[in-house]
Short mmCIF file of C-alpha atoms and ligand atoms in Angstrom, two decimals:
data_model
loop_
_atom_site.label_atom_id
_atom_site.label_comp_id
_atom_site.label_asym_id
_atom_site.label_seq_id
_atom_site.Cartn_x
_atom_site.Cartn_y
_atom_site.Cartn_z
CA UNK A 1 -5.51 41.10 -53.62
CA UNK A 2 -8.09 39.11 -52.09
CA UNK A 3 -12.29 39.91 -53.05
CA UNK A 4 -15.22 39.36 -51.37
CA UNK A 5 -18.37 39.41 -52.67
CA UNK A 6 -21.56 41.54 -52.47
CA UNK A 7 -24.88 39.78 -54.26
CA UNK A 8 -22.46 38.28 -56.82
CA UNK A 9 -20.43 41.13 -57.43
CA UNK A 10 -16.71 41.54 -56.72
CA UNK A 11 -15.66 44.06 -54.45
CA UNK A 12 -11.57 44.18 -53.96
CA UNK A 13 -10.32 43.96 -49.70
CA UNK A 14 -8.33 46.40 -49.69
CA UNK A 15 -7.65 50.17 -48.19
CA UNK A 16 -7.14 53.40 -50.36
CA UNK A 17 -3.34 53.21 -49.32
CA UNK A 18 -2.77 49.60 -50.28
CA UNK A 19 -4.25 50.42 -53.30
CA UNK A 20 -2.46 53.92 -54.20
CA UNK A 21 0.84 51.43 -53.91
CA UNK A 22 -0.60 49.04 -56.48
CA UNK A 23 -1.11 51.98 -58.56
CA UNK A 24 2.15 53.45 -58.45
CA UNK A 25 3.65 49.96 -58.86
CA UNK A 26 1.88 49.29 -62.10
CA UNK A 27 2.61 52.35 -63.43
CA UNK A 28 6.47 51.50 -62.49
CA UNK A 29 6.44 48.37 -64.66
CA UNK A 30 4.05 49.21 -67.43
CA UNK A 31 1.18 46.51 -65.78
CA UNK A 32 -2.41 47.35 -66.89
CA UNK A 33 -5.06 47.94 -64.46
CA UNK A 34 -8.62 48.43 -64.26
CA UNK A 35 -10.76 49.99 -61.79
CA UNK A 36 -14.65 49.94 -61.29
CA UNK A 37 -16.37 51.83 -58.19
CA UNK A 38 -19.40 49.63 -57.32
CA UNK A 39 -21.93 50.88 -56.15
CA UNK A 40 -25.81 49.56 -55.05
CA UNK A 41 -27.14 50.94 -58.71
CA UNK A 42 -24.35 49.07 -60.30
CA UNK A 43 -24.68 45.95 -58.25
CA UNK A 44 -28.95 45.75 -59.01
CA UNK A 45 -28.02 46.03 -62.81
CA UNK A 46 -26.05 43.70 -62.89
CA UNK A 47 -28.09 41.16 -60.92
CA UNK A 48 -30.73 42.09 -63.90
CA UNK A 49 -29.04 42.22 -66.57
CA UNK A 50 -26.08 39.31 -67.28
CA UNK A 51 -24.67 42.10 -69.96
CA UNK A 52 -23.84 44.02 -67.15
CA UNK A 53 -22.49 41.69 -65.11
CA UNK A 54 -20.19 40.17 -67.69
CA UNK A 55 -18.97 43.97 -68.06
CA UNK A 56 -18.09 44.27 -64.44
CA UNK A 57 -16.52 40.46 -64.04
CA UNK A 58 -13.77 42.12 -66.38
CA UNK A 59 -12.29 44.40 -64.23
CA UNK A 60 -9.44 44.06 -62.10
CA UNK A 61 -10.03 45.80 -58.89
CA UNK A 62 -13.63 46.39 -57.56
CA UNK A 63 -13.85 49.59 -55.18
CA UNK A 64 -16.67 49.62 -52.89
CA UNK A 65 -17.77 53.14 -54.07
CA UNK A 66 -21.10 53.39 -51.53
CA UNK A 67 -21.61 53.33 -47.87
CA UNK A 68 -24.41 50.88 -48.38
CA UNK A 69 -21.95 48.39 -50.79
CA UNK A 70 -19.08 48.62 -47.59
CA UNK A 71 -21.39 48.01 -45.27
CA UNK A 72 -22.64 45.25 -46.97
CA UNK A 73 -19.04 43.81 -47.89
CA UNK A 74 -18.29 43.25 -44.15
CA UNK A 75 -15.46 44.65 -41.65
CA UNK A 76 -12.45 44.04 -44.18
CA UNK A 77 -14.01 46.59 -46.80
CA UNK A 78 -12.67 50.17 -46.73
CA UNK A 79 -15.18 52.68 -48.74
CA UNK A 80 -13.30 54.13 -51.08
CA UNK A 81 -15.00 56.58 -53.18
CA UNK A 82 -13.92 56.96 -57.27
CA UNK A 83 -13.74 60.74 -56.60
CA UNK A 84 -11.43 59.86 -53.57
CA UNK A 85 -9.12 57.75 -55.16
CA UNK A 86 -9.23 60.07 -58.26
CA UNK A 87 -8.10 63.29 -56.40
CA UNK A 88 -5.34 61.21 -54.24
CA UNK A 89 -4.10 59.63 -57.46
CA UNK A 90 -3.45 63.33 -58.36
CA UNK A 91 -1.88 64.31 -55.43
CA UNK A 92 0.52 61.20 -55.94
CA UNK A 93 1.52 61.66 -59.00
CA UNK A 94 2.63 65.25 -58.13
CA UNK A 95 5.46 63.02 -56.38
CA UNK A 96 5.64 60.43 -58.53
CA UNK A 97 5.42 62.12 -61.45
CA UNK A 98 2.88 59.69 -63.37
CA UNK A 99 1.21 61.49 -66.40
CA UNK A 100 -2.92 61.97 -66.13
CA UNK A 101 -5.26 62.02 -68.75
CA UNK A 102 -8.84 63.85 -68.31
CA UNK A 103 -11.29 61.88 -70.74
CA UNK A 104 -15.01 62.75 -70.25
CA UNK A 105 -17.54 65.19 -69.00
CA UNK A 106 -18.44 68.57 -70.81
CA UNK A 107 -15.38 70.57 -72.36
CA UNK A 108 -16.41 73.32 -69.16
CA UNK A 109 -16.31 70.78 -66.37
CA UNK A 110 -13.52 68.97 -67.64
CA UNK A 111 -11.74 71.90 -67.75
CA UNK A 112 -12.61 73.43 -64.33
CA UNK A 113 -11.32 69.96 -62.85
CA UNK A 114 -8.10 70.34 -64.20
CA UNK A 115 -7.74 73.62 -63.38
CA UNK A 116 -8.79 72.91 -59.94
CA UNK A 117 -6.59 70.06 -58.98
CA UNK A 118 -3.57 71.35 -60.54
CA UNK A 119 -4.21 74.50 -58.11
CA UNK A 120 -4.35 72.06 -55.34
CA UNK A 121 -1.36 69.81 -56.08
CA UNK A 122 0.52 72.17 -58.72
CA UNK A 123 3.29 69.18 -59.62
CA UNK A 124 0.83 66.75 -60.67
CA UNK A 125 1.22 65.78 -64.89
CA UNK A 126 -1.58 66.65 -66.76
CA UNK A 127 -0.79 64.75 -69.95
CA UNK A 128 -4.04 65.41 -72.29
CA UNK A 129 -7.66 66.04 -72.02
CA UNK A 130 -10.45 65.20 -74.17
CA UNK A 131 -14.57 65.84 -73.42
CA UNK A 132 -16.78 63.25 -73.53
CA UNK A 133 -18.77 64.19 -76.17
CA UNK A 134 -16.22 64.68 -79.08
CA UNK A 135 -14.24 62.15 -78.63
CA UNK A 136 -13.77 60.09 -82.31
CA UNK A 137 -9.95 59.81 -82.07
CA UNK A 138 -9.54 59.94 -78.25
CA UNK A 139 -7.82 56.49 -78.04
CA UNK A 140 -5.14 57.97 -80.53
CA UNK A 141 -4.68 60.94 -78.62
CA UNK A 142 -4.24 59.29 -75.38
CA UNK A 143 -1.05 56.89 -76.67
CA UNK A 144 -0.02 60.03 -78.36
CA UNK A 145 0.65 61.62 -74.84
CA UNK A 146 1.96 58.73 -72.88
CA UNK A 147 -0.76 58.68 -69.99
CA UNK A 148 -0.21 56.60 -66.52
CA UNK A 149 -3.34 56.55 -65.79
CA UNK A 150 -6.76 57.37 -67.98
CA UNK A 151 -10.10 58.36 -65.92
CA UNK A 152 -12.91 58.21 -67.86
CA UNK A 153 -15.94 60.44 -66.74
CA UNK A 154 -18.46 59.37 -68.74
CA UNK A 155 -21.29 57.82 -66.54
CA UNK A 156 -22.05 54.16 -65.91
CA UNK A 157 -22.28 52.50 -68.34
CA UNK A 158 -20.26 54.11 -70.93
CA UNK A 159 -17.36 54.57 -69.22
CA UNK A 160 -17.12 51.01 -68.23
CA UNK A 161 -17.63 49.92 -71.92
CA UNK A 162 -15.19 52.14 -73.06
CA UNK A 163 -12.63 50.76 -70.73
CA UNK A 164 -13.09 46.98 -71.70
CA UNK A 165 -13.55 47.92 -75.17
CA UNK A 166 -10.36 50.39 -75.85
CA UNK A 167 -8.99 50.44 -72.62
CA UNK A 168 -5.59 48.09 -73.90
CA UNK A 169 -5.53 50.21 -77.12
CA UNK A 170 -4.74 52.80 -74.97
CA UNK A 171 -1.24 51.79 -73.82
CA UNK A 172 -2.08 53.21 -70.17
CA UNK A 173 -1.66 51.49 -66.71
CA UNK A 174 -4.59 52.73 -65.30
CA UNK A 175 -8.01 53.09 -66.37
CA UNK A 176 -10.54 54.16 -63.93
CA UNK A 177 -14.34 55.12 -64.71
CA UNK A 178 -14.89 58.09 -62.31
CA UNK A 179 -18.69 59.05 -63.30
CA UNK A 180 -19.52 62.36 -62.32
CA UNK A 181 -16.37 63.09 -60.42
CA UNK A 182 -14.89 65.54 -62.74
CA UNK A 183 -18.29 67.53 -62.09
CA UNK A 184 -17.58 67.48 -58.33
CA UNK A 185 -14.09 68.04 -58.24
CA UNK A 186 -13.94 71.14 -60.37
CA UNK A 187 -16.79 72.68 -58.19
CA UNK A 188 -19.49 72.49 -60.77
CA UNK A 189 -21.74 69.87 -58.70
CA UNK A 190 -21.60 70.00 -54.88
CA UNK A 191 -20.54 67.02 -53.05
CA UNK A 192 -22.73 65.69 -49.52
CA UNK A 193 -21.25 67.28 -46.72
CA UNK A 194 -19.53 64.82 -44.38
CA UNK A 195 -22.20 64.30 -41.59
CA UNK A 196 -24.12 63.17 -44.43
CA UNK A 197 -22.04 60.49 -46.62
CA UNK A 198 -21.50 59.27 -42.95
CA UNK A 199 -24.74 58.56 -42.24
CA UNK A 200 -25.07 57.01 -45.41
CA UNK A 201 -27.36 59.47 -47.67
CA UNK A 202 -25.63 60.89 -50.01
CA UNK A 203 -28.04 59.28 -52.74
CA UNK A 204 -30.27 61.42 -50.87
CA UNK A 205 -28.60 64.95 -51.40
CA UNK A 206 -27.68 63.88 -55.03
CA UNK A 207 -31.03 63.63 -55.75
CA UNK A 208 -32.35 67.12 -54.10
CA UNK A 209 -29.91 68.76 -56.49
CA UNK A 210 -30.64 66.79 -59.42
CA UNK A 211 -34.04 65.44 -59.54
CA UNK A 212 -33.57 63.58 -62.06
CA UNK A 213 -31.73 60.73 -60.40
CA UNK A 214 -35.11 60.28 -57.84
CA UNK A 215 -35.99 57.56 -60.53
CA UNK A 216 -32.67 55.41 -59.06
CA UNK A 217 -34.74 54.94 -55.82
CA UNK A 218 -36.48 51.05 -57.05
CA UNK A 219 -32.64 50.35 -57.39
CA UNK A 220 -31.38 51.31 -54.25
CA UNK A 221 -34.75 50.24 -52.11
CA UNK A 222 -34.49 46.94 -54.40
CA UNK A 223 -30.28 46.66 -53.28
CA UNK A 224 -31.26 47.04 -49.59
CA UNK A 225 -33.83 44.26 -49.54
CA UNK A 226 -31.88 41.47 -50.88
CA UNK A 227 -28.69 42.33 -49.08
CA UNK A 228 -31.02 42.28 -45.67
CA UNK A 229 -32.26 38.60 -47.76
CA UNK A 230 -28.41 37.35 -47.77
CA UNK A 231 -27.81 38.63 -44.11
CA UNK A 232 -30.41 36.50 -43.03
CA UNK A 233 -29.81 33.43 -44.59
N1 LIG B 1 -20.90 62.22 -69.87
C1 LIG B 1 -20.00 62.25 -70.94
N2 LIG B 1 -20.42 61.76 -72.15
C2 LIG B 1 -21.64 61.23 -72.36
C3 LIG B 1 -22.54 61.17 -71.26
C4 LIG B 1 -22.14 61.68 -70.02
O1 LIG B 1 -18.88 62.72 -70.79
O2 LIG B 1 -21.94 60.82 -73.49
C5 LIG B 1 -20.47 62.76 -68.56
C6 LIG B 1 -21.36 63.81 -67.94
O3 LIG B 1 -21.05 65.08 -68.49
C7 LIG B 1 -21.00 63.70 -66.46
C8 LIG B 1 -20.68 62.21 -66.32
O4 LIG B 1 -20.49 61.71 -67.63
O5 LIG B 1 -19.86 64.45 -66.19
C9 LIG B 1 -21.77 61.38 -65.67
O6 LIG B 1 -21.91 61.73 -64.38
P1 LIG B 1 -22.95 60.95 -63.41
O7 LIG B 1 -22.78 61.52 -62.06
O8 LIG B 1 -24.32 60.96 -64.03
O9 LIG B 1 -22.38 59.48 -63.48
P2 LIG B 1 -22.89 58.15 -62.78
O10 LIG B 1 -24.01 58.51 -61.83
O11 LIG B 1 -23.33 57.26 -63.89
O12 LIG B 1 -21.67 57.64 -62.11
#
């Protein structure tokens, strides 16, 4: 698998299908994986801070999680969004039958995504849970129950920590930091409508929900003005 690169950062040329093989084929022959989703916030940080950056340069396979980081990646790029890839790794395992394991977000939302996708594709293997709050023996409990494939919902950058840091403890294929995606998928936080992660503003209807996250905006005017920079050099 072939990168390119978007203001230093790796992001992996490939398409969600390509990549749902790779999955399945690493699961097959016990090959660890690791998956970031990049997006502009991520990329900023880690042009600012070389901890960060090390962090990322550790991974395996780079997703470009935002419009903005796709566009930016050129014509081979395919977006491909962590909640995405994290509900159509469900759906595939309900035919593969590779065993999931739910690590992160409150004990409610983790819950409700579970519920939710196992609804949706009812063979899928659910093979533990744990919250990301309470979670002193999780790396135990995950080789206890044989998981695939481990996504980790605990925000950026915990998640990512905890995948370079335990991630090989685990005995798992795949580890994948999904961020808030266990939040969206079990219905708890509602996702852009179409129209509008087309047209590239879904930062902007995150934020109208959750104020909160209007203190990203330096990033993501900051990750627009040097990609414009490297365009026109
Ligand atoms: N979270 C967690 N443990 C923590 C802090 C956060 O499990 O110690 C969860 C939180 O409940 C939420 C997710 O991590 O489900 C973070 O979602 P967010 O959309 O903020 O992630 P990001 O924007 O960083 O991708």
């Amino acid at each position: 698998m072939k990168n390119t690169s978007v203001l230093g950062v790796p992001i992996s040329m490939i398409n969600q299908r390509q990549l749902l093989k790779m999955i399945d084929d690493a699961v097959r022959s016990g090959q660890q994986m690791t998956i970031v989703a990049v997006n502009a916030r991520k990329i900023v940080r880690a042009i600012h801070e070389p901890e960060m950056k090390r962090l990322l340069m550790g991974y395996d396979v780079f997703l470009a999680d935002g419009l903005s980081v796709a566009r930016a990646a050129g014509p081979m790029t395919e977006r491909i969004t962590g909640v995405d890839l994290m509900e159509e790794i469900c759906r595939q395992s309900a035919r593969t039958g590779a065993k999931l394991f739910f690590y992160g977000a409150t004990e409610e939302n983790n819950l409700a995504a579970r519920k939710k996708l196992k609804t949706a594709y009812p063979g899928m293997r659910i093979a533990g849970h744990c919250n990301g709050y309470e979670d002193e023996d999780v790396v135990e409990k995950i080789r206890e129950s044989g998981a695939d494939v481990v996504f980790v919902a605990k925000g950026t950058p915990l998640q990512e920590k905890w995948i370079m840091k335990h991630g090989k403890s685990t005995g798992s294929s795949i580890l994948m930091g999904v961020g808030g995606a266990f939040d969206v998928l079990g219905g708890k936080v509602k996702r852009a409508p179409g129209f509008i992660q087309n047209m590239g503003l879904e930062w902007l209807y995150r934020m109208a929900w959750e104020p909160k996250r209007f203190q990203q905006i330096p990033e993501l005017l900051e990750f627009r003005r040097l990609v414009k920079k490297e365009k026109s050099r």
